[in-house]
Amino acid sequence: MSKRGLRDLPPAALDGKRAVVRVDFNVPLKNGDVADDARIRASVPTINYLRERGARVVLLSHLGRPAGGPDPKYSLRQVLRPLERLLGAPVEFMTDLAAGPSITRRLPRGGVALLENTRFWPGEERNDPALAQSFAALGDFYVNDAFGSAHRAHASTEAVAHLLRPAVAGLLLQTELRYLGEALANPERPFVSVLGGAKISGKIDVIQSLLPRVDEILIGGAMACTFFAARGWEVGTSLVERDRIEMAKGLLVTGGKKLVLPRGAVVAPSLDRAAECREVPSDQIPAGWAVFDIDGATQQDFRARIVAARTVVWNGPMGVFEKPPFDAGTRAVAEALADAKKKGAVVVVGGGDSAAAVAGHEDQFSHVSTGGGASLEFLEGKTLPGVAALEDA
Ligand code: ADP
Ligand code: MG
């Protein structure tokens, strides 16, 4: 499972060589501006590690979901300036893949080039070997630092890794694998997992795979409502996955006391009528009302369990945290996690929206994963193709 890392390469393997580096620049955009540059910042250590050792750096990334061809809305040109600012160096932008090899050969030692969105080439998502060959022709060896894309077998994450050697894990990818891997393989106990968010379907496998390993799973978010329904309680107009109720029933049986549901909820007639919100016990949700957060009693209950833990993995917000006052439960959980960390626990935050909920406070946790879907699949125990394709240590 352990993969060869960038730090394992001798200086001669780097100096003057062209590194094809798969990064995750799939950043949120607003009117053509990068709304949050966390993912770009997260790639800087690997880029600078290479540059400082005389390598020439060729960056590959996807951005958004262009529909099978070039689309200015998803052009990586939009991350060029923010990237140059973070690196304090110019970055050569390449749109023509055929001309790429001659451009990258002209790069100076420590120079950086960025290829246009890999998904502008239709073979990317098909893991097309011919496209991978074109990516491979851009450099001499391969570094994958895109944890957020490692669960997809795409030409720039999987096929290319077989064509360029060495093929190693970048610094960020190694950190992700270390924290997520160690939390699962050898957790200090009590090991508590906090799961929330909107979709149980994506997370039900995680519950199943975590149950035998954890001491407790605390359930919040809309996901809790599916479990309320499984108990036979009224759930009003809450977001419930009807087709997962049977599954939830099964989990309540296998999970037993390990599965901790919210004691109560913050309900409102609708998101727009937040002013009318009130707290009710979980089995007394009024018909016509919906659950938008965990209640204060649950905050306290979850808090006590979290601060007593030695290992905590959190994925998914406790409520509609984008819309106060329904952010209170998520904030309380984030604070409890930070306090657990202060007491020496290993605290890992995964998931796109959970990471967004703690943005700017990353230093209060052991690790905030940059990969939403990838961290979930990793927790499920699945093999990530982008990781599997790299050389073993
Ligand atoms: P993550 O990206 O962290 O894995 P998800 O994508 O599964 O999390 O879910 C995040 C979304 O869940 C947020 O947009 C949040 O508003 C929503 N959510 C949380 N609780 C509820 C709820 N009770 N009702 C409706 N939506 C909810
Ligand atoms: Mg999400």
CSV table of C-alpha atoms and ligand atoms in Angstrom, one decimal:
chain,number,residue,atom,x,y,z
A,1,MET,CA,0.0,0.0,0.0
A,2,SER,CA,2.9,2.3,0.7
A,3,LYS,CA,3.9,4.3,-2.4
A,4,ARG,CA,7.3,5.7,-3.5
A,5,GLY,CA,7.3,9.4,-2.7
A,6,LEU,CA,8.9,12.5,-4.2
A,7,ARG,CA,11.4,12.6,-1.2
A,8,ASP,CA,12.6,9.1,-2.1
A,9,LEU,CA,14.0,10.3,-5.4
A,10,PRO,CA,17.8,11.0,-5.5
A,11,PRO,CA,18.9,14.6,-6.5
A,12,ALA,CA,20.1,13.3,-9.9
A,13,ALA,CA,16.6,12.1,-10.7
A,14,LEU,CA,15.4,15.7,-10.4
A,15,ASP,CA,18.1,18.0,-11.5
A,16,GLY,CA,17.4,19.3,-15.0
A,17,LYS,CA,14.6,16.7,-15.5
A,18,ARG,CA,11.1,17.5,-16.6
A,19,ALA,CA,8.5,16.5,-14.0
A,20,VAL,CA,4.9,15.9,-15.2
A,21,VAL,CA,3.0,16.8,-12.1
A,22,ARG,CA,-0.8,16.1,-11.8
A,23,VAL,CA,-2.2,18.7,-9.5
A,24,ASP,CA,-5.7,19.5,-8.4
A,25,PHE,CA,-6.5,23.0,-9.6
A,26,ASN,CA,-10.2,22.2,-9.6
A,27,VAL,CA,-11.0,25.4,-7.7
A,28,PRO,CA,-14.3,27.2,-7.3
A,29,LEU,CA,-14.6,30.2,-9.6
A,30,LYS,CA,-16.7,33.4,-9.4
A,31,ASN,CA,-17.0,35.6,-12.5
A,32,GLY,CA,-13.7,34.3,-13.8
A,33,ASP,CA,-11.8,34.8,-10.5
A,34,VAL,CA,-10.6,32.0,-8.2
A,35,ALA,CA,-13.0,32.2,-5.2
A,36,ASP,CA,-10.8,30.0,-3.0
A,37,ASP,CA,-7.2,29.2,-3.8
A,38,ALA,CA,-6.7,26.6,-1.1
A,39,ARG,CA,-6.1,23.8,-3.6
A,40,ILE,CA,-3.5,25.9,-5.5
A,41,ARG,CA,-1.8,26.7,-2.3
A,42,ALA,CA,-1.8,23.1,-1.3
A,43,SER,CA,0.2,22.2,-4.5
A,44,VAL,CA,3.0,24.8,-3.9
A,45,PRO,CA,5.2,22.6,-1.6
A,46,THR,CA,5.6,19.9,-4.3
A,47,ILE,CA,6.1,22.5,-7.1
A,48,ASN,CA,8.7,24.4,-5.0
A,49,TYR,CA,10.4,21.2,-3.9
A,50,LEU,CA,11.0,20.3,-7.5
A,51,ARG,CA,12.0,23.8,-8.6
A,52,GLU,CA,14.5,24.1,-5.8
A,53,ARG,CA,16.2,20.9,-7.0
A,54,GLY,CA,16.6,22.1,-10.5
A,55,ALA,CA,13.6,20.2,-12.0
A,56,ARG,CA,11.4,21.7,-14.7
A,57,VAL,CA,7.8,21.5,-13.7
A,58,VAL,CA,4.9,20.7,-16.1
A,59,LEU,CA,1.5,20.9,-14.4
A,60,LEU,CA,-1.6,19.0,-15.5
A,61,SER,CA,-5.0,19.5,-13.9
A,62,HIS,CA,-8.7,19.3,-14.8
A,63,LEU,CA,-11.2,22.1,-13.9
A,64,GLY,CA,-14.9,21.6,-13.7
A,65,ARG,CA,-16.9,19.5,-16.0
A,66,PRO,CA,-16.5,20.8,-19.6
A,67,ALA,CA,-18.8,18.8,-21.9
A,68,GLY,CA,-16.2,17.0,-24.0
A,69,GLY,CA,-14.2,19.9,-25.5
A,70,PRO,CA,-12.7,23.3,-24.9
A,71,ASP,CA,-14.9,25.7,-23.1
A,72,PRO,CA,-13.6,29.1,-21.9
A,73,LYS,CA,-15.7,28.9,-18.8
A,74,TYR,CA,-13.4,26.0,-17.6
A,75,SER,CA,-10.1,27.3,-18.9
A,76,LEU,CA,-7.2,26.9,-16.6
A,77,ARG,CA,-6.0,30.3,-17.8
A,78,GLN,CA,-8.1,31.6,-14.9
A,79,VAL,CA,-5.7,30.1,-12.3
A,80,LEU,CA,-2.6,31.3,-14.1
A,81,ARG,CA,-2.2,34.6,-12.3
A,82,PRO,CA,-3.0,33.3,-8.8
A,83,LEU,CA,-0.5,30.5,-9.4
A,84,GLU,CA,2.2,32.9,-10.6
A,85,ARG,CA,1.6,35.1,-7.5
A,86,LEU,CA,1.8,32.1,-5.1
A,87,LEU,CA,5.0,30.8,-6.8
A,88,GLY,CA,6.5,34.3,-7.3
A,89,ALA,CA,7.5,33.1,-10.8
A,90,PRO,CA,6.2,33.2,-14.3
A,91,VAL,CA,4.2,30.2,-15.6
A,92,GLU,CA,4.1,29.2,-19.3
A,93,PHE,CA,0.6,28.4,-20.4
A,94,MET,CA,0.2,25.7,-23.0
A,95,THR,CA,-3.0,25.1,-25.0
A,96,ASP,CA,-1.5,23.1,-27.9
A,97,LEU,CA,-0.6,19.6,-26.7
A,98,ALA,CA,1.3,18.6,-29.9
A,99,ALA,CA,3.6,21.6,-29.4
A,100,GLY,CA,4.0,20.8,-25.7
A,101,PRO,CA,7.1,18.7,-25.7
A,102,SER,CA,9.2,21.4,-27.5
A,103,ILE,CA,7.9,24.0,-25.1
A,104,THR,CA,8.7,22.0,-22.0
A,105,ARG,CA,12.2,21.2,-23.4
A,106,ARG,CA,12.9,24.9,-23.6
A,107,LEU,CA,11.9,25.5,-19.9
A,108,PRO,CA,14.8,26.6,-17.8
A,109,ARG,CA,15.8,24.7,-14.6
A,110,GLY,CA,13.1,25.6,-12.0
A,111,GLY,CA,10.8,26.8,-14.8
A,112,VAL,CA,7.1,26.0,-14.7
A,113,ALA,CA,4.5,25.3,-17.4
A,114,LEU,CA,0.8,24.7,-17.1
A,115,LEU,CA,-1.2,22.7,-19.6
A,116,GLU,CA,-4.8,23.8,-20.4
A,117,ASN,CA,-7.6,21.8,-18.7
A,118,THR,CA,-7.0,18.0,-19.3
A,119,ARG,CA,-10.7,17.5,-19.8
A,120,PHE,CA,-10.6,19.6,-22.9
A,121,TRP,CA,-9.2,16.4,-24.6
A,122,PRO,CA,-12.0,13.9,-24.9
A,123,GLY,CA,-9.7,10.9,-24.0
A,124,GLU,CA,-9.0,12.2,-20.5
A,125,GLU,CA,-12.0,10.7,-18.8
A,126,ARG,CA,-11.8,7.5,-20.9
A,127,ASN,CA,-8.2,6.9,-19.6
A,128,ASP,CA,-7.2,6.9,-23.2
A,129,PRO,CA,-3.7,5.5,-23.7
A,130,ALA,CA,-3.0,7.7,-26.8
A,131,LEU,CA,-3.8,10.8,-24.8
A,132,ALA,CA,-1.7,9.5,-21.9
A,133,GLN,CA,1.2,9.1,-24.3
A,134,SER,CA,0.8,12.8,-25.3
A,135,PHE,CA,0.9,13.8,-21.6
A,136,ALA,CA,3.9,11.6,-21.0
A,137,ALA,CA,5.7,13.2,-23.9
A,138,LEU,CA,5.7,16.5,-21.9
A,139,GLY,CA,8.3,15.2,-19.4
A,140,ASP,CA,10.7,12.7,-18.1
A,141,PHE,CA,9.0,11.4,-14.9
A,142,TYR,CA,5.7,11.6,-13.2
A,143,VAL,CA,4.4,13.0,-9.9
A,144,ASN,CA,0.8,12.7,-8.7
A,145,ASP,CA,-0.2,15.3,-6.2
A,146,ALA,CA,-3.9,15.4,-7.0
A,147,PHE,CA,-5.5,13.4,-4.2
A,148,GLY,CA,-8.9,14.9,-5.1
A,149,SER,CA,-8.8,13.2,-8.5
A,150,ALA,CA,-7.1,9.9,-7.4
A,151,HIS,CA,-10.4,8.0,-7.2
A,152,ARG,CA,-10.8,8.5,-11.0
A,153,ALA,CA,-8.9,6.4,-13.6
A,154,HIS,CA,-8.3,9.2,-16.1
A,155,ALA,CA,-5.5,9.6,-18.6
A,156,SER,CA,-3.7,12.2,-16.5
A,157,THR,CA,-4.1,10.3,-13.2
A,158,GLU,CA,-3.8,6.6,-14.2
A,159,ALA,CA,-2.6,5.7,-17.7
A,160,VAL,CA,0.2,8.3,-17.8
A,161,ALA,CA,1.6,6.9,-14.5
A,162,HIS,CA,2.4,3.6,-16.4
A,163,LEU,CA,4.2,5.4,-19.2
A,164,LEU,CA,6.6,7.6,-17.2
A,165,ARG,CA,9.1,6.3,-14.6
A,166,PRO,CA,9.7,7.1,-11.8
A,167,ALA,CA,6.0,7.6,-11.0
A,168,VAL,CA,5.8,8.9,-7.4
A,169,ALA,CA,3.4,10.5,-4.9
A,170,GLY,CA,3.8,14.2,-4.4
A,171,LEU,CA,4.1,15.7,-0.9
A,172,LEU,CA,0.4,16.5,-0.6
A,173,LEU,CA,-0.7,13.1,-1.8
A,174,GLN,CA,1.6,11.5,0.7
A,175,THR,CA,0.2,13.5,3.5
A,176,GLU,CA,-3.3,12.6,2.6
A,177,LEU,CA,-2.4,8.9,2.4
A,178,ARG,CA,-0.6,9.1,5.7
A,179,TYR,CA,-3.4,10.7,7.7
A,180,LEU,CA,-6.3,8.9,6.2
A,181,GLY,CA,-4.4,5.6,6.1
A,182,GLU,CA,-3.1,5.7,9.6
A,183,ALA,CA,-6.5,6.8,11.0
A,184,LEU,CA,-7.9,3.7,9.6
A,185,ALA,CA,-5.1,1.2,10.0
A,186,ASN,CA,-4.0,1.9,13.5
A,187,PRO,CA,-6.4,4.4,15.2
A,188,GLU,CA,-5.8,5.3,18.8
A,189,ARG,CA,-9.1,4.7,20.7
A,190,PRO,CA,-11.7,5.8,21.2
A,191,PHE,CA,-12.1,6.2,17.4
A,192,VAL,CA,-15.1,8.4,16.6
A,193,SER,CA,-16.4,9.2,13.2
A,194,VAL,CA,-18.8,12.1,12.6
A,195,LEU,CA,-20.9,11.8,9.4
A,196,GLY,CA,-23.3,14.3,8.0
A,197,GLY,CA,-24.2,16.0,4.8
A,198,ALA,CA,-27.0,15.6,2.4
A,199,LYS,CA,-26.6,12.2,0.7
A,200,ILE,CA,-26.7,8.9,2.5
A,201,SER,CA,-26.3,7.1,-0.8
A,202,GLY,CA,-22.7,8.2,-1.2
A,203,LYS,CA,-22.0,7.6,2.4
A,204,ILE,CA,-23.8,4.4,3.3
A,205,ASP,CA,-20.8,2.4,2.1
A,206,VAL,CA,-18.6,4.4,4.4
A,207,ILE,CA,-20.9,3.7,7.4
A,208,GLN,CA,-20.7,0.0,6.5
A,209,SER,CA,-17.0,-0.1,6.2
A,210,LEU,CA,-16.3,2.2,9.2
A,211,LEU,CA,-18.7,0.3,11.6
A,212,PRO,CA,-16.3,-2.6,12.4
A,213,ARG,CA,-13.4,-0.2,12.9
A,214,VAL,CA,-14.8,2.7,14.9
A,215,ASP,CA,-16.1,2.9,18.4
A,216,GLU,CA,-18.9,5.3,17.5
A,217,ILE,CA,-20.4,6.9,14.4
A,218,LEU,CA,-22.2,10.2,15.1
A,219,ILE,CA,-24.8,10.9,12.4
A,220,GLY,CA,-26.0,14.4,11.6
A,221,GLY,CA,-27.1,16.4,8.5
A,222,ALA,CA,-29.9,15.4,6.3
A,223,MET,CA,-28.6,11.9,6.5
A,224,ALA,CA,-30.0,11.6,10.0
A,225,CYS,CA,-33.5,12.1,8.7
A,226,THR,CA,-33.3,8.9,6.6
A,227,PHE,CA,-32.4,7.1,9.9
A,228,PHE,CA,-35.4,8.8,11.7
A,229,ALA,CA,-37.6,7.5,8.9
A,230,ALA,CA,-36.1,4.1,9.4
A,231,ARG,CA,-37.1,4.3,13.0
A,232,GLY,CA,-40.7,5.0,11.8
A,233,TRP,CA,-40.7,8.6,13.0
A,234,GLU,CA,-42.4,11.5,11.3
A,235,VAL,CA,-39.8,13.4,9.2
A,236,GLY,CA,-42.1,16.1,7.7
A,237,THR,CA,-40.7,17.7,4.6
A,238,SER,CA,-37.1,16.9,5.6
A,239,LEU,CA,-34.6,15.8,2.9
A,240,VAL,CA,-35.0,12.0,3.1
A,241,GLU,CA,-33.7,9.3,0.7
A,242,ARG,CA,-36.7,7.1,0.5
A,243,ASP,CA,-34.9,4.4,-1.4
A,244,ARG,CA,-32.3,4.1,1.4
A,245,ILE,CA,-34.7,3.7,4.3
A,246,GLU,CA,-34.4,-0.1,4.2
A,247,MET,CA,-30.7,0.1,4.2
A,248,ALA,CA,-30.8,2.5,7.1
A,249,LYS,CA,-32.9,0.0,9.0
A,250,GLY,CA,-30.3,-2.7,8.5
A,251,LEU,CA,-27.5,-0.4,9.7
A,252,LEU,CA,-29.5,0.5,12.8
A,253,VAL,CA,-29.5,-3.2,13.6
A,254,THR,CA,-25.9,-4.0,12.7
A,255,GLY,CA,-24.6,-0.7,14.2
A,256,GLY,CA,-26.4,-1.1,17.5
A,257,LYS,CA,-25.1,1.4,20.1
A,258,LYS,CA,-22.2,2.4,17.8
A,259,LEU,CA,-24.6,4.4,15.7
A,260,VAL,CA,-25.5,7.6,17.5
A,261,LEU,CA,-28.4,9.6,16.1
A,262,PRO,CA,-29.2,13.2,17.0
A,263,ARG,CA,-31.3,13.6,20.1
A,264,GLY,CA,-33.2,16.5,18.6
A,265,ALA,CA,-33.3,18.8,15.6
A,266,VAL,CA,-33.7,22.4,14.6
A,267,VAL,CA,-36.8,22.5,12.4
A,268,ALA,CA,-38.5,25.2,10.3
A,269,PRO,CA,-41.4,25.3,7.9
A,270,SER,CA,-38.9,26.0,5.1
A,271,LEU,CA,-35.4,27.4,4.6
A,272,ASP,CA,-36.9,30.8,3.9
A,273,ARG,CA,-38.8,30.8,7.1
A,274,ALA,CA,-35.7,30.4,9.3
A,275,ALA,CA,-37.1,33.0,11.8
A,276,GLU,CA,-39.7,30.5,12.9
A,277,CYS,CA,-37.2,27.8,13.6
A,278,ARG,CA,-37.4,25.8,16.9
A,279,GLU,CA,-35.9,22.7,18.5
A,280,VAL,CA,-37.8,19.5,18.8
A,281,PRO,CA,-36.8,15.9,19.9
A,282,SER,CA,-36.0,13.7,16.9
A,283,ASP,CA,-39.2,11.7,17.3
A,284,GLN,CA,-41.4,14.8,17.3
A,285,ILE,CA,-40.8,16.5,14.0
A,286,PRO,CA,-44.0,18.3,13.1
A,287,ALA,CA,-45.6,17.3,9.8
A,288,GLY,CA,-45.0,19.9,7.1
A,289,TRP,CA,-41.7,21.1,8.8
A,290,ALA,CA,-38.2,20.1,7.9
A,291,VAL,CA,-35.0,19.4,9.8
A,292,PHE,CA,-32.2,21.9,9.0
A,293,ASP,CA,-29.7,21.3,11.9
A,294,ILE,CA,-29.0,19.3,15.0
A,295,ASP,CA,-30.3,20.8,18.2
A,296,GLY,CA,-28.4,22.1,21.2
A,297,ALA,CA,-28.8,18.9,23.2
A,298,THR,CA,-27.2,17.0,20.3
A,299,GLN,CA,-24.4,19.5,20.0
A,300,GLN,CA,-23.6,18.8,23.7
A,301,ASP,CA,-23.9,15.1,23.3
A,302,PHE,CA,-21.7,15.0,20.2
A,303,ARG,CA,-19.2,17.4,21.8
A,304,ALA,CA,-18.7,15.1,24.8
A,305,ARG,CA,-18.1,12.1,22.6
A,306,ILE,CA,-15.7,14.0,20.3
A,307,VAL,CA,-13.5,15.5,23.0
A,308,ALA,CA,-13.2,12.0,24.7
A,309,ALA,CA,-11.9,10.5,21.4
A,310,ARG,CA,-8.3,9.9,20.5
A,311,THR,CA,-9.0,9.7,16.8
A,312,VAL,CA,-11.8,11.6,15.0
A,313,VAL,CA,-12.7,11.5,11.3
A,314,TRP,CA,-15.4,14.0,10.2
A,315,ASN,CA,-17.2,14.1,6.9
A,316,GLY,CA,-20.3,16.1,6.1
A,317,PRO,CA,-21.9,19.1,7.8
A,318,MET,CA,-24.5,18.7,10.6
A,319,GLY,CA,-27.0,21.1,9.0
A,320,VAL,CA,-27.5,23.6,6.2
A,321,PHE,CA,-24.4,25.4,7.4
A,322,GLU,CA,-24.5,27.8,4.4
A,323,LYS,CA,-27.6,29.5,5.9
A,324,PRO,CA,-27.4,30.8,9.5
A,325,PRO,CA,-28.8,30.0,12.0
A,326,PHE,CA,-28.5,26.5,10.6
A,327,ASP,CA,-24.7,26.6,10.8
A,328,ALA,CA,-24.7,26.3,14.6
A,329,GLY,CA,-24.5,22.5,14.7
A,330,THR,CA,-21.7,22.3,12.2
A,331,ARG,CA,-19.8,25.1,14.0
A,332,ALA,CA,-20.2,23.3,17.4
A,333,VAL,CA,-18.9,20.1,15.9
A,334,ALA,CA,-15.9,21.9,14.3
A,335,GLU,CA,-15.1,23.5,17.7
A,336,ALA,CA,-15.3,20.2,19.5
A,337,LEU,CA,-13.0,18.7,16.9
A,338,ALA,CA,-10.5,21.5,17.4
A,339,ASP,CA,-10.7,20.9,21.2
A,340,ALA,CA,-10.1,17.2,20.7
A,341,LYS,CA,-7.0,18.1,18.6
A,342,LYS,CA,-5.8,20.4,21.4
A,343,LYS,CA,-6.1,17.4,23.8
A,344,GLY,CA,-3.8,15.4,21.5
A,345,ALA,CA,-6.3,13.5,19.4
A,346,VAL,CA,-5.7,12.9,15.7
A,347,VAL,CA,-8.4,14.8,13.9
A,348,VAL,CA,-9.1,14.4,10.2
A,349,VAL,CA,-11.6,16.4,8.2
A,350,GLY,CA,-12.7,15.1,4.8
A,351,GLY,CA,-15.4,16.0,2.3
A,352,GLY,CA,-15.8,19.1,0.1
A,353,ASP,CA,-18.5,20.9,2.2
A,354,SER,CA,-17.0,20.0,5.5
A,355,ALA,CA,-13.6,21.3,4.4
A,356,ALA,CA,-15.4,24.5,3.2
A,357,ALA,CA,-17.1,24.8,6.6
A,358,VAL,CA,-13.7,25.0,8.3
A,359,ALA,CA,-11.9,27.0,5.6
A,360,GLY,CA,-9.4,29.4,7.2
A,361,HIS,CA,-9.1,27.2,10.3
A,362,GLU,CA,-7.2,24.3,8.8
A,363,ASP,CA,-4.4,24.6,11.4
A,364,GLN,CA,-6.8,23.6,14.2
A,365,PHE,CA,-7.0,20.1,12.8
A,366,SER,CA,-4.4,17.4,12.2
A,367,HIS,CA,-5.4,17.3,8.5
A,368,VAL,CA,-8.1,18.7,6.3
A,369,SER,CA,-8.4,16.5,3.2
A,370,THR,CA,-8.4,18.3,-0.2
A,371,GLY,CA,-10.3,15.4,-1.7
A,372,GLY,CA,-14.1,15.0,-1.1
A,373,GLY,CA,-15.0,12.0,-3.1
A,374,ALA,CA,-11.5,10.6,-2.9
A,375,SER,CA,-11.4,10.7,0.9
A,376,LEU,CA,-14.8,9.0,1.1
A,377,GLU,CA,-13.7,6.2,-1.3
A,378,PHE,CA,-10.5,5.8,0.7
A,379,LEU,CA,-12.5,5.5,4.0
A,380,GLU,CA,-14.6,2.9,2.3
A,381,GLY,CA,-11.5,0.9,1.8
A,382,LYS,CA,-11.6,1.2,-2.0
A,383,THR,CA,-8.4,1.2,-4.1
A,384,LEU,CA,-7.8,4.6,-5.6
A,385,PRO,CA,-6.7,4.1,-9.2
A,386,GLY,CA,-4.5,7.2,-9.3
A,387,VAL,CA,-2.6,5.9,-6.2
A,388,ALA,CA,-2.5,2.2,-7.3
A,389,ALA,CA,-0.8,3.2,-10.6
A,390,LEU,CA,2.2,4.7,-8.7
A,391,GLU,CA,5.4,2.8,-7.9
A,392,ASP,CA,5.4,0.9,-4.6
A,393,ALA,CA,7.8,2.1,-2.0
B,1,ADP,P1,-19.5,16.8,2.0
B,1,ADP,O1,-19.3,17.6,0.7
B,1,ADP,O2,-18.8,17.4,3.2
B,1,ADP,O3,-19.2,15.4,1.8
B,1,ADP,P2,-22.3,16.6,1.4
B,1,ADP,O4,-22.0,17.0,0.0
B,1,ADP,O5,-22.8,15.2,1.6
B,1,ADP,O6,-21.1,16.9,2.4
B,1,ADP,O7,-23.4,17.5,2.0
B,1,ADP,C1,-23.3,18.9,2.1
B,1,ADP,C2,-24.6,19.5,2.1
B,1,ADP,O8,-25.6,19.0,3.0
B,1,ADP,C3,-24.6,21.0,2.4
B,1,ADP,O9,-24.8,21.8,1.2
B,1,ADP,C4,-25.7,21.2,3.5
B,1,ADP,O10,-26.5,22.3,3.3
B,1,ADP,C5,-26.5,19.9,3.3
B,1,ADP,N1,-27.3,19.6,4.4
B,1,ADP,C6,-26.8,19.3,5.7
B,1,ADP,N2,-27.8,19.0,6.5
B,1,ADP,C7,-29.0,19.2,5.8
B,1,ADP,C8,-30.4,19.1,6.1
B,1,ADP,N3,-30.8,18.7,7.4
B,1,ADP,N4,-31.3,19.3,5.1
B,1,ADP,C9,-30.8,19.6,3.9
B,1,ADP,N5,-29.6,19.8,3.5
B,1,ADP,C10,-28.6,19.5,4.5
B,2,MG,MG,-20.4,17.9,-1.1
